[in-house]
Short mmCIF file of C-alpha atoms in Angstrom, two decimals:
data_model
loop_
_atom_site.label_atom_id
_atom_site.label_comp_id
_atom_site.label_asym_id
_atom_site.label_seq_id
_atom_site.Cartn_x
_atom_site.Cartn_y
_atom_site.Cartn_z
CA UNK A 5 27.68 -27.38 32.07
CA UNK A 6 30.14 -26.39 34.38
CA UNK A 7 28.04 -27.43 37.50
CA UNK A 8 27.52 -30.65 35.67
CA UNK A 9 30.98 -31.42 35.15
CA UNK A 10 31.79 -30.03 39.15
CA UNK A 11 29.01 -30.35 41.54
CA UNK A 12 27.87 -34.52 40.75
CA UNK A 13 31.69 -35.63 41.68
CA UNK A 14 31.98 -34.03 44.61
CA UNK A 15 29.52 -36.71 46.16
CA UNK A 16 29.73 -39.65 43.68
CA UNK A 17 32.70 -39.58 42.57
CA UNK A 18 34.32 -39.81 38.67
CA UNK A 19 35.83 -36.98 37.57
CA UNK A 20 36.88 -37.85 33.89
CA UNK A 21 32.87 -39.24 33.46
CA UNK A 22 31.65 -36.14 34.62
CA UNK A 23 33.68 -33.46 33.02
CA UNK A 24 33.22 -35.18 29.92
CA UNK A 25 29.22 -34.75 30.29
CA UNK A 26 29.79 -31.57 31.25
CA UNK A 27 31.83 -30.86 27.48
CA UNK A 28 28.82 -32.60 26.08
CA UNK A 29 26.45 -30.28 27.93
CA UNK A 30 28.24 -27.81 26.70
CA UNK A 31 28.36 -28.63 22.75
CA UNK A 32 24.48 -29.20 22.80
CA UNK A 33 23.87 -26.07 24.61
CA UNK A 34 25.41 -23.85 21.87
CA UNK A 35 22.51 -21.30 20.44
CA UNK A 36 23.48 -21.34 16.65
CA UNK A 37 20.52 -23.14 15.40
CA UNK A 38 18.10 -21.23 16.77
CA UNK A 39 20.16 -17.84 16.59
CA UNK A 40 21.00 -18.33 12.66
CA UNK A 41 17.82 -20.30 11.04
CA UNK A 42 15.45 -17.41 12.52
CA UNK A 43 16.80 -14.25 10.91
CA UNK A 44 18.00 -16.62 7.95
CA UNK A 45 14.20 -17.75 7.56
CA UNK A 46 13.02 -13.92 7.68
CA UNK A 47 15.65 -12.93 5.07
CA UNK A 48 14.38 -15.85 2.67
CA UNK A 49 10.93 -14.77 3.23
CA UNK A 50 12.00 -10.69 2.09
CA UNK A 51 13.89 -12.24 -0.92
CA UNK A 52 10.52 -14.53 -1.48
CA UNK A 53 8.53 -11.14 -1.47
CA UNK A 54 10.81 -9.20 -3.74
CA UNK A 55 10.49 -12.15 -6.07
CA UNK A 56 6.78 -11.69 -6.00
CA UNK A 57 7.56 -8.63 -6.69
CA UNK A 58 7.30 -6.66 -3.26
CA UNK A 59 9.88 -4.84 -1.47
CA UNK A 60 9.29 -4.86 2.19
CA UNK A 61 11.40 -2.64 4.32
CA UNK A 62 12.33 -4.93 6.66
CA UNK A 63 11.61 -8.48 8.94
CA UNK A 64 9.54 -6.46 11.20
CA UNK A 65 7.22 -5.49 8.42
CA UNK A 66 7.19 -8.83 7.25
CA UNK A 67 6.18 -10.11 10.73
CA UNK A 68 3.28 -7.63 10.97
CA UNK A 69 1.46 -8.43 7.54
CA UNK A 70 0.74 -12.04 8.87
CA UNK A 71 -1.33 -10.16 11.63
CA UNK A 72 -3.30 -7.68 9.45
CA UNK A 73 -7.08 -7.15 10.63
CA UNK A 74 -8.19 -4.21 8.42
CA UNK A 75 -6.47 -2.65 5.19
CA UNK A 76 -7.34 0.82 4.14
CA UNK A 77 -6.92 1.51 0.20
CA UNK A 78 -7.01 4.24 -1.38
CA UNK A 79 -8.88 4.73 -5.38
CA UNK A 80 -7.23 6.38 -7.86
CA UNK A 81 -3.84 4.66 -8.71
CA UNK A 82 -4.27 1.77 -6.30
CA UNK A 83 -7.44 0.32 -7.40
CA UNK A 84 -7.51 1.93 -10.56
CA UNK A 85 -4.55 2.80 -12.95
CA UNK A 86 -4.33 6.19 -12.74
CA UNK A 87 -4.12 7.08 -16.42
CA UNK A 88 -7.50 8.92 -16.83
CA UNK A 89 -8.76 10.58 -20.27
CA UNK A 90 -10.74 12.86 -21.13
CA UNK A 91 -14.45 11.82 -21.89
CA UNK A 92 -16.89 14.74 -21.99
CA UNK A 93 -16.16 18.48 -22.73
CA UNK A 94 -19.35 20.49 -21.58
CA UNK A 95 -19.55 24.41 -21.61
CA UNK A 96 -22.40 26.45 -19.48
CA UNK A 97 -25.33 26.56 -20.90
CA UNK A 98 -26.94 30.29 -20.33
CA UNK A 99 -30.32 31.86 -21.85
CA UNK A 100 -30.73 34.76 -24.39
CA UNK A 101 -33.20 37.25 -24.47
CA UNK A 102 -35.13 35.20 -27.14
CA UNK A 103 -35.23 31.95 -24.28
CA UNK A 104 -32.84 30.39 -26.52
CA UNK A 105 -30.33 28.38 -24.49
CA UNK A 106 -26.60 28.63 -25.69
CA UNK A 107 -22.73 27.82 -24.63
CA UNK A 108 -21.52 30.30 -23.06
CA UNK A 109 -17.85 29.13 -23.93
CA UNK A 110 -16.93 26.94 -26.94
CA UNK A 111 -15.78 23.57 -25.99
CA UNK A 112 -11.63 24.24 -27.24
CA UNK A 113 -11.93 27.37 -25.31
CA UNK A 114 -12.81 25.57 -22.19
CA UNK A 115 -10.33 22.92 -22.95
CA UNK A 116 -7.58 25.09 -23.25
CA UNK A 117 -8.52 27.39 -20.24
CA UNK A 118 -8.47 24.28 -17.93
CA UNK A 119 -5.01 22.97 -19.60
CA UNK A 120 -3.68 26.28 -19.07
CA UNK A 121 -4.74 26.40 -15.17
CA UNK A 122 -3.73 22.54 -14.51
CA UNK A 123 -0.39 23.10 -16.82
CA UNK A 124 1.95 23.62 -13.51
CA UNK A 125 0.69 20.31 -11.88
CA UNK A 126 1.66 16.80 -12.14
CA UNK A 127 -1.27 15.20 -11.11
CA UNK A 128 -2.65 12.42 -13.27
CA UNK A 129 -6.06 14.47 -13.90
CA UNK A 130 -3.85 17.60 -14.79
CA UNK A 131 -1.51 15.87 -17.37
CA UNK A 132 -4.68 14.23 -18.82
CA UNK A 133 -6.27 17.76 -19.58
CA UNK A 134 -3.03 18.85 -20.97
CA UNK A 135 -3.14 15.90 -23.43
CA UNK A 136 -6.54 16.02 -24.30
CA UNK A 137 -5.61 20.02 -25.39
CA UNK A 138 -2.40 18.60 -27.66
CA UNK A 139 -0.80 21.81 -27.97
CA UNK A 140 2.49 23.68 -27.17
CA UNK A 141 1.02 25.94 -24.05
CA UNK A 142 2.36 29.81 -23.97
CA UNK A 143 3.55 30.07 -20.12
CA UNK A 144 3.80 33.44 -20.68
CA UNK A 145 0.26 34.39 -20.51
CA UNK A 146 0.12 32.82 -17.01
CA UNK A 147 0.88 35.22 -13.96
CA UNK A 148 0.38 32.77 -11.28
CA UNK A 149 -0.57 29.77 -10.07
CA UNK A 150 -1.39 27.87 -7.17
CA UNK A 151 -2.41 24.35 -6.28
CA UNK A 152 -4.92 23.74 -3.73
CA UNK A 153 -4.51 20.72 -1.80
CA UNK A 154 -7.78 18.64 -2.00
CA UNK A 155 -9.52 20.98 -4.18
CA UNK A 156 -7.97 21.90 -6.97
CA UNK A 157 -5.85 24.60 -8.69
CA UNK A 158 -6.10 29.04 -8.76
CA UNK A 159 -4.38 30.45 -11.84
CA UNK A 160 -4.26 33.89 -13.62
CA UNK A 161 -4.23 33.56 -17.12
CA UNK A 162 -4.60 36.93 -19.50
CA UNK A 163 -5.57 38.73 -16.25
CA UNK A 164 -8.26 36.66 -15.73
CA UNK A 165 -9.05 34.55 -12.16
CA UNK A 166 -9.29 30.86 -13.49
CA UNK A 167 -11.18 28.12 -11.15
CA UNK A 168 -10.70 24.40 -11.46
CA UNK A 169 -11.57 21.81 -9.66
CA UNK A 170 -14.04 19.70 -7.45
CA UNK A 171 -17.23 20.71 -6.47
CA UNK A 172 -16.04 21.74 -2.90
CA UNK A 173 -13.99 24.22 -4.43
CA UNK A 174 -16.82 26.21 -6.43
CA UNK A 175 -18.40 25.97 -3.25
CA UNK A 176 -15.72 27.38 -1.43
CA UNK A 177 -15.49 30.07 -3.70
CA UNK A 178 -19.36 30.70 -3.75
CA UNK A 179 -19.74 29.91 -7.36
CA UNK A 180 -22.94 28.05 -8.76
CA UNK A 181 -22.40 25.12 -10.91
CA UNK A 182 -23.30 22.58 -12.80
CA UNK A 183 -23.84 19.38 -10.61
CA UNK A 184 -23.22 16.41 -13.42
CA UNK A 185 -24.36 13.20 -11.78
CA UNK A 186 -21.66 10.69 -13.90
CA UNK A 187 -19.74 8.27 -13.68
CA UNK A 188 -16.24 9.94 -13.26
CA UNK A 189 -14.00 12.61 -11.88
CA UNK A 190 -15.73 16.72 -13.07
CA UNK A 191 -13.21 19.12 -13.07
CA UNK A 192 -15.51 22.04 -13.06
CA UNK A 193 -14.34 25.40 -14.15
CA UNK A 194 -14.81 29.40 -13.27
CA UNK A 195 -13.26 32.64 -14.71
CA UNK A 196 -13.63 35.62 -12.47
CA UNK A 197 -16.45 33.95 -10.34
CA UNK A 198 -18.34 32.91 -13.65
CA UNK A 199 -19.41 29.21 -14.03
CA UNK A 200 -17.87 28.16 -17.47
CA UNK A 201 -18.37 24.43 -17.72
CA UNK A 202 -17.18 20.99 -16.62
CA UNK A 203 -14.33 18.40 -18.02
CA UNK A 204 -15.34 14.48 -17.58
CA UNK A 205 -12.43 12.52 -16.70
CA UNK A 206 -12.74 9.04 -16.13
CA UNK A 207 -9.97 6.65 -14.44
CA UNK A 208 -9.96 2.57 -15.25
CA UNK A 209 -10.18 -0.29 -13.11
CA UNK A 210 -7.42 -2.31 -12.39
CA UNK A 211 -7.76 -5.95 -13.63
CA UNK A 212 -6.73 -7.24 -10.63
CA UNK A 213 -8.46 -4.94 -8.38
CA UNK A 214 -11.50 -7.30 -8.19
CA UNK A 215 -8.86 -10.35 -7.22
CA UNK A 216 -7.39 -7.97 -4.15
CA UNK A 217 -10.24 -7.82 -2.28
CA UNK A 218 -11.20 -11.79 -2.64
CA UNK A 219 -7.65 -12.62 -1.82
CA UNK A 220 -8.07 -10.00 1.00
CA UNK A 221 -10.94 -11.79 2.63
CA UNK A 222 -9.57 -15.28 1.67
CA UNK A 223 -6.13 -14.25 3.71
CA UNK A 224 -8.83 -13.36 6.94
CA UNK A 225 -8.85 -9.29 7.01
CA UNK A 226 -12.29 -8.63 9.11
CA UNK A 227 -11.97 -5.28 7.15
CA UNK A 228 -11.52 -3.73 3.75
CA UNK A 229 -12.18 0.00 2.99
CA UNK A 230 -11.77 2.43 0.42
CA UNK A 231 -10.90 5.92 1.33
CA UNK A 232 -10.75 8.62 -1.55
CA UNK A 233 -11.50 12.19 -2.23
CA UNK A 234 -13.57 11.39 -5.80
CA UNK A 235 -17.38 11.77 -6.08
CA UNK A 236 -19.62 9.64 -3.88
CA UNK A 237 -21.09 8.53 -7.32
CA UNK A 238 -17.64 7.10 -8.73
CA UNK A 239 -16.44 5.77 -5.19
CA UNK A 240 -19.68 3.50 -4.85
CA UNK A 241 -18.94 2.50 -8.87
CA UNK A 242 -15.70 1.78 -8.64
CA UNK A 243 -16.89 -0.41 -5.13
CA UNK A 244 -19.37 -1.77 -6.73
CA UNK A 245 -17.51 -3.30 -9.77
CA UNK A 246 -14.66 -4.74 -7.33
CA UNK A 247 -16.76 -6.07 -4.23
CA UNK A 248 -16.63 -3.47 -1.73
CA UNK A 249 -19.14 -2.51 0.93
CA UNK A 250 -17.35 0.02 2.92
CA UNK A 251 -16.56 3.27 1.34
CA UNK A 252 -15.67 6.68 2.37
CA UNK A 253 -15.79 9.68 -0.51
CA UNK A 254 -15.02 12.86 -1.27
CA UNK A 255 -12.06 13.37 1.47
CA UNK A 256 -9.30 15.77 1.73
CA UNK A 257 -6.02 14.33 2.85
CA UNK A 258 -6.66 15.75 5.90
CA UNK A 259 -10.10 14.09 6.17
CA UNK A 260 -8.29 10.40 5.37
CA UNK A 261 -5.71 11.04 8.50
CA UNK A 262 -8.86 11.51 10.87
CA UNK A 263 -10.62 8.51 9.26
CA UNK A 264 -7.90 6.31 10.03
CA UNK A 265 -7.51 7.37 13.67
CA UNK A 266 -10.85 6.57 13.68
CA UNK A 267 -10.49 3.05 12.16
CA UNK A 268 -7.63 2.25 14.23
CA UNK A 269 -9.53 2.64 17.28
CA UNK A 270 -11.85 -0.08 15.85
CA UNK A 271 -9.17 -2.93 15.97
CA UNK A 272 -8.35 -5.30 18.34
CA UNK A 273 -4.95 -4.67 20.21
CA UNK A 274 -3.42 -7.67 18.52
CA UNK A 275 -4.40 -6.50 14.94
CA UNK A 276 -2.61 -4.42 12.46
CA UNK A 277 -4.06 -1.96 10.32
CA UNK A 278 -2.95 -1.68 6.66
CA UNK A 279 -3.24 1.20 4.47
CA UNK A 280 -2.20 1.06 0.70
CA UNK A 281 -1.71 4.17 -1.19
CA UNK A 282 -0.02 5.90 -4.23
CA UNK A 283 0.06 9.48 -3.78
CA UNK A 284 1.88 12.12 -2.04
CA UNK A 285 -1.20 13.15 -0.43
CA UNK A 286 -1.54 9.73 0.72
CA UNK A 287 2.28 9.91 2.45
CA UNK A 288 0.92 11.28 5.79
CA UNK A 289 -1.82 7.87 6.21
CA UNK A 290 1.38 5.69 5.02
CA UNK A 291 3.19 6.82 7.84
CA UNK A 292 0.35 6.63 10.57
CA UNK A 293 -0.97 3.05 9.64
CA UNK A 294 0.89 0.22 11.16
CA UNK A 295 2.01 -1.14 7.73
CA UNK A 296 2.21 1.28 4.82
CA UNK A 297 1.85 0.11 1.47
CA UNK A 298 3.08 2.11 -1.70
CA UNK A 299 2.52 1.46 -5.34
CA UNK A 300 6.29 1.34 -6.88
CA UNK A 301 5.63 1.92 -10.84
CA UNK A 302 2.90 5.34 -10.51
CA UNK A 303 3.74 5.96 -6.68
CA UNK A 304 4.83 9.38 -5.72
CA UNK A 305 8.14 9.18 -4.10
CA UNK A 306 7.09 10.81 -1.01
CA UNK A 307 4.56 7.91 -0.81
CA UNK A 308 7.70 5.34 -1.18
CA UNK A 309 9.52 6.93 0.83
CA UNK A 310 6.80 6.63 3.72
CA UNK A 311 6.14 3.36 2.86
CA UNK A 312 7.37 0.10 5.22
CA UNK A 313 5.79 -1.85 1.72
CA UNK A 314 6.42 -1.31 -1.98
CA UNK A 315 4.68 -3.11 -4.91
CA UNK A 316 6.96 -2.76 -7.56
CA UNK A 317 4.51 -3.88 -9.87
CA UNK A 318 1.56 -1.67 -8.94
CA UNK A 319 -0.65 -4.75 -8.88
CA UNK A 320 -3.15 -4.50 -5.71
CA UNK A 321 -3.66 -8.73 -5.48
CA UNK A 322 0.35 -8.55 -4.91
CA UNK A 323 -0.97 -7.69 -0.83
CA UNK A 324 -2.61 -10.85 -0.45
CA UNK A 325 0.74 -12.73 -1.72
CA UNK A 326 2.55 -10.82 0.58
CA UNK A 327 0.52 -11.79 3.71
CA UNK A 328 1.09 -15.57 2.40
CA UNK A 329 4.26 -15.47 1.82
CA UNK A 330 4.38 -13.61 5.89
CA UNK A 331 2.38 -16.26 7.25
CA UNK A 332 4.57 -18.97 4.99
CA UNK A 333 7.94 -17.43 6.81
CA UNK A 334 6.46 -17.16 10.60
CA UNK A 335 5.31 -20.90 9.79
CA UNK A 336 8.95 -21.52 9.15
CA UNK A 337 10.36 -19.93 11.95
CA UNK A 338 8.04 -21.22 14.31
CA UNK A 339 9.22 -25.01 12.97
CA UNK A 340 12.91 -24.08 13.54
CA UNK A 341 12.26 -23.07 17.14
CA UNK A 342 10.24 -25.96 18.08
CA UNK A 343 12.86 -28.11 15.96
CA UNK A 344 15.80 -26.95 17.59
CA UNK A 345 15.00 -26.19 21.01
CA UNK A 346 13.12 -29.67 21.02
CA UNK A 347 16.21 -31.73 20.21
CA UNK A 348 18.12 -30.13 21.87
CA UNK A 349 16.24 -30.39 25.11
CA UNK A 350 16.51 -34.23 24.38
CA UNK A 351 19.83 -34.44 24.05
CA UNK A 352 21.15 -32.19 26.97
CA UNK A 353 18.63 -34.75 29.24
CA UNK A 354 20.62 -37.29 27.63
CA UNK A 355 23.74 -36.05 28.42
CA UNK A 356 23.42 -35.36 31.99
CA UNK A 357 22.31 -38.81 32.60
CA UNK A 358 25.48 -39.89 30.97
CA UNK A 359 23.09 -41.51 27.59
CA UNK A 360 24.52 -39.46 24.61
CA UNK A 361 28.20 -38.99 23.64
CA UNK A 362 29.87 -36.02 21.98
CA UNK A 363 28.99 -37.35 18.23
CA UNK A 364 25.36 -37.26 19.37
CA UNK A 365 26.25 -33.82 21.33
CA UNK A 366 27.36 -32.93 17.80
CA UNK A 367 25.01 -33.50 15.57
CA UNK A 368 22.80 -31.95 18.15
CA UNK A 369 24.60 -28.93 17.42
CA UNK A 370 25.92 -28.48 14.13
CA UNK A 371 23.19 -31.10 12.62
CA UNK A 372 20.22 -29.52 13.94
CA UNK A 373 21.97 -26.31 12.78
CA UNK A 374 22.18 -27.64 8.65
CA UNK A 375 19.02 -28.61 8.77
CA UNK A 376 17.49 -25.62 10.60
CA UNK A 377 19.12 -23.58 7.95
CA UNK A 378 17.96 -25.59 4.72
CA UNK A 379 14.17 -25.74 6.63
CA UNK A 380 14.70 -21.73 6.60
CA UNK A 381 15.92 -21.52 3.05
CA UNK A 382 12.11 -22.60 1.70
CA UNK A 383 11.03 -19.41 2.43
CA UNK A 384 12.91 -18.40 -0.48
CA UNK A 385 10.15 -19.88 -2.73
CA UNK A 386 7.57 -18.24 -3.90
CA UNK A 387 6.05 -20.86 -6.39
CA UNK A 388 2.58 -22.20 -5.60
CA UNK A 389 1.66 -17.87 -4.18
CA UNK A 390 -0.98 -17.20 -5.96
CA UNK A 391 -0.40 -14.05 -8.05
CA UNK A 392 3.14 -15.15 -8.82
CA UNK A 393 3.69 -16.48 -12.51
CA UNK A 394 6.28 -18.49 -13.37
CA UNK A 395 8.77 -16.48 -14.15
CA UNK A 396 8.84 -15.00 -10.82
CA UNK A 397 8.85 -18.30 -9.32
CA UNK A 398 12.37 -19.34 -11.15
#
């Protein structure tokens, strides 16, 4: 501006024309369309999303989902609610000296051995056990007790050594068991290296769950996988009934870390990976993924707090809303850029060749500003997302 309104008069003369381009130059060349309707458009897309009913952490997460190649979910809690019951009770069997097979442990003894054992944990197979048992548990007659990450739990009750947990943990321990092929999660149990029996817990499907991975593949992620340390036999179920192909069972948290270093290295530089979880064994994969995605309503909090992506409504379809309502947002911003710089462009030609005048400079300015902003503020809405009712949408 300044060598428009300086440099031309030198040689051809005009002063007053020229400095008064220059001003005009000037007014056009003022950033504040460009420099308010972008972040304005990204915070109407996070308000959109919290509408939706997802809390994301911040524009940069927002930014990322629109790019998402693979997402990485994990079972219990995500794609199924988490509130398991107790289905099948079922004691040892062990043979008498007349061939006679019997229990060798009645089933409310086993019951209340497990509930017992599980009665220090929180975890949504422990407090299930506890229910199932329905009584006021004496913490007396435990001595100790110790969870074991990925395997289950060690207690001394009465003296005794008490066992539950997965199969990897009786064999761990060197104990023979029972090997139930059902649909479910076993909680097999052990006192003082003797096989007593097995709990059947099973978990539900989410409604939704199914809808997730449809909308997944509808939004364009090449890749959808379920990580989770359950039995192969419930993993491939619980795929099965939702529309999954690519499963990976019977991990430790440890184990899900490694798989997703491995999955990482299977995406394309551009590409972000995903990984949706509830748990606080799940808080380490949250944090290594590119976007982590926590369930709000049963999510640990160390699984929030890891989190760049909360679903406050613990509904798994709410991802594929979230990557619309991403793409939605970038679609806006990318309309204000083009908008703004393109008139603007126009204008400041026109200026220097002496065509527009300072209203023109104006509107070029403030105008394009106004409307940049009210272009930004459609982000804001949410109706039309699929997996948004109405409600939401008002």
């Amino acid at each position: 501006a300044a060598a428009l309104a300086v440099i031309p008069p030198l040689f051809l003369g005009g002063w007053s024309d020229w400095i008064y381009r220059g001003l005009t130059f000037l007014v056009v060349s003022c950033p504040c369309a460009v420099v308010i309707s972008v972040p304005l458009s990204f915070f109407g897309g996070l308000g959109g999303a919290s509408k939706a009913g997802v809390l994301v952490k911040g524009s940069n997460y927002l930014e990322a989902l629109a790019e998402t190649e693979i997402v990485v979910m994990d079972k219990t809690g995500t794609l199924t609610k988490g509130t398991f019951k107790v289905k099948e009770v079922k004691p040892a069997m062990e043979e008498n000296k007349q061939n006679v097979l019997s229990e060798v442990i009645t089933r409310d003894k086993l019951l209340e051995i497990t509930a017992y054992a599980e009665s220090y944990s929180n975890h949504p197979i422990s407090l299930s056990i506890q229910k199932a048992y329905g009584r006021e548990l004496d913490k007396s007659r435990l001595e100790s007790t110790e969870e074991l990450a990925g395997h289950g739990v060690h207690a001394v009750i009465d003296g005794d050594d008490i066992y539950a947990g997965n199969e990897k943990l009786m064999q761990q321990q060197k104990i023979s068991f029972t090997n139930a092929a059902q649909i479910g999660t076993i909680v097999h149990v052990a006192r003082n290296n003797q096989y007593l029996g097995y709990i059947l817990i099973a978990d539900e499907i989410k409604e939704d769950a199914a809808a997730c991975i449809s909308g997944l593949k509808a939004e364009g992620v090449k890749r959808v996988i379920m990580l989770t340390g359950d039995r192969r036999e419930t993993a491939d179920y619980v795929a099965s009934q939702i529309g999954l192909t690519e499963v990976h069972s019977e991990l430790l948290p440890g184990d899900k870390v490694d798989e997703v270093e491995k999955i990482i290295g299977s995406k394309s530089p551009k590409g972000k990976l995903v990984f949706v979880g509830d748990g606080i064994n799940d808080a380490p994969v949250l944090a290594r993924a590119d976007i982590g995605i926590a369930m709000g309503g049963l999510g640990s909090d160390a699984a929030i707090e890891a989190a760049d992506v909360v679903i406050m409504t613990d509904e798994p379809s709410k991802i594929a809303a979230a990557m619309k309502i991403s793409r939605k947002t970038l679609g806006i911003v990318k309309q204000n850029i083009v908008f703004a710089l393109g008139v603007k462009i126009l204008v400041l030609i026109l200026a220097a060749v002496g065509i527009a005048n300072m209203w023109l400079a104006v509107f070029a300015d403030v105008g394009v500003a106004v409307l940049a902003i009210l272009n930004a503020m459609r982000a804001l809405r949410v109706k039309g997302i699929d997996c948004v009712n109405e409600k939401d949408a008002r």
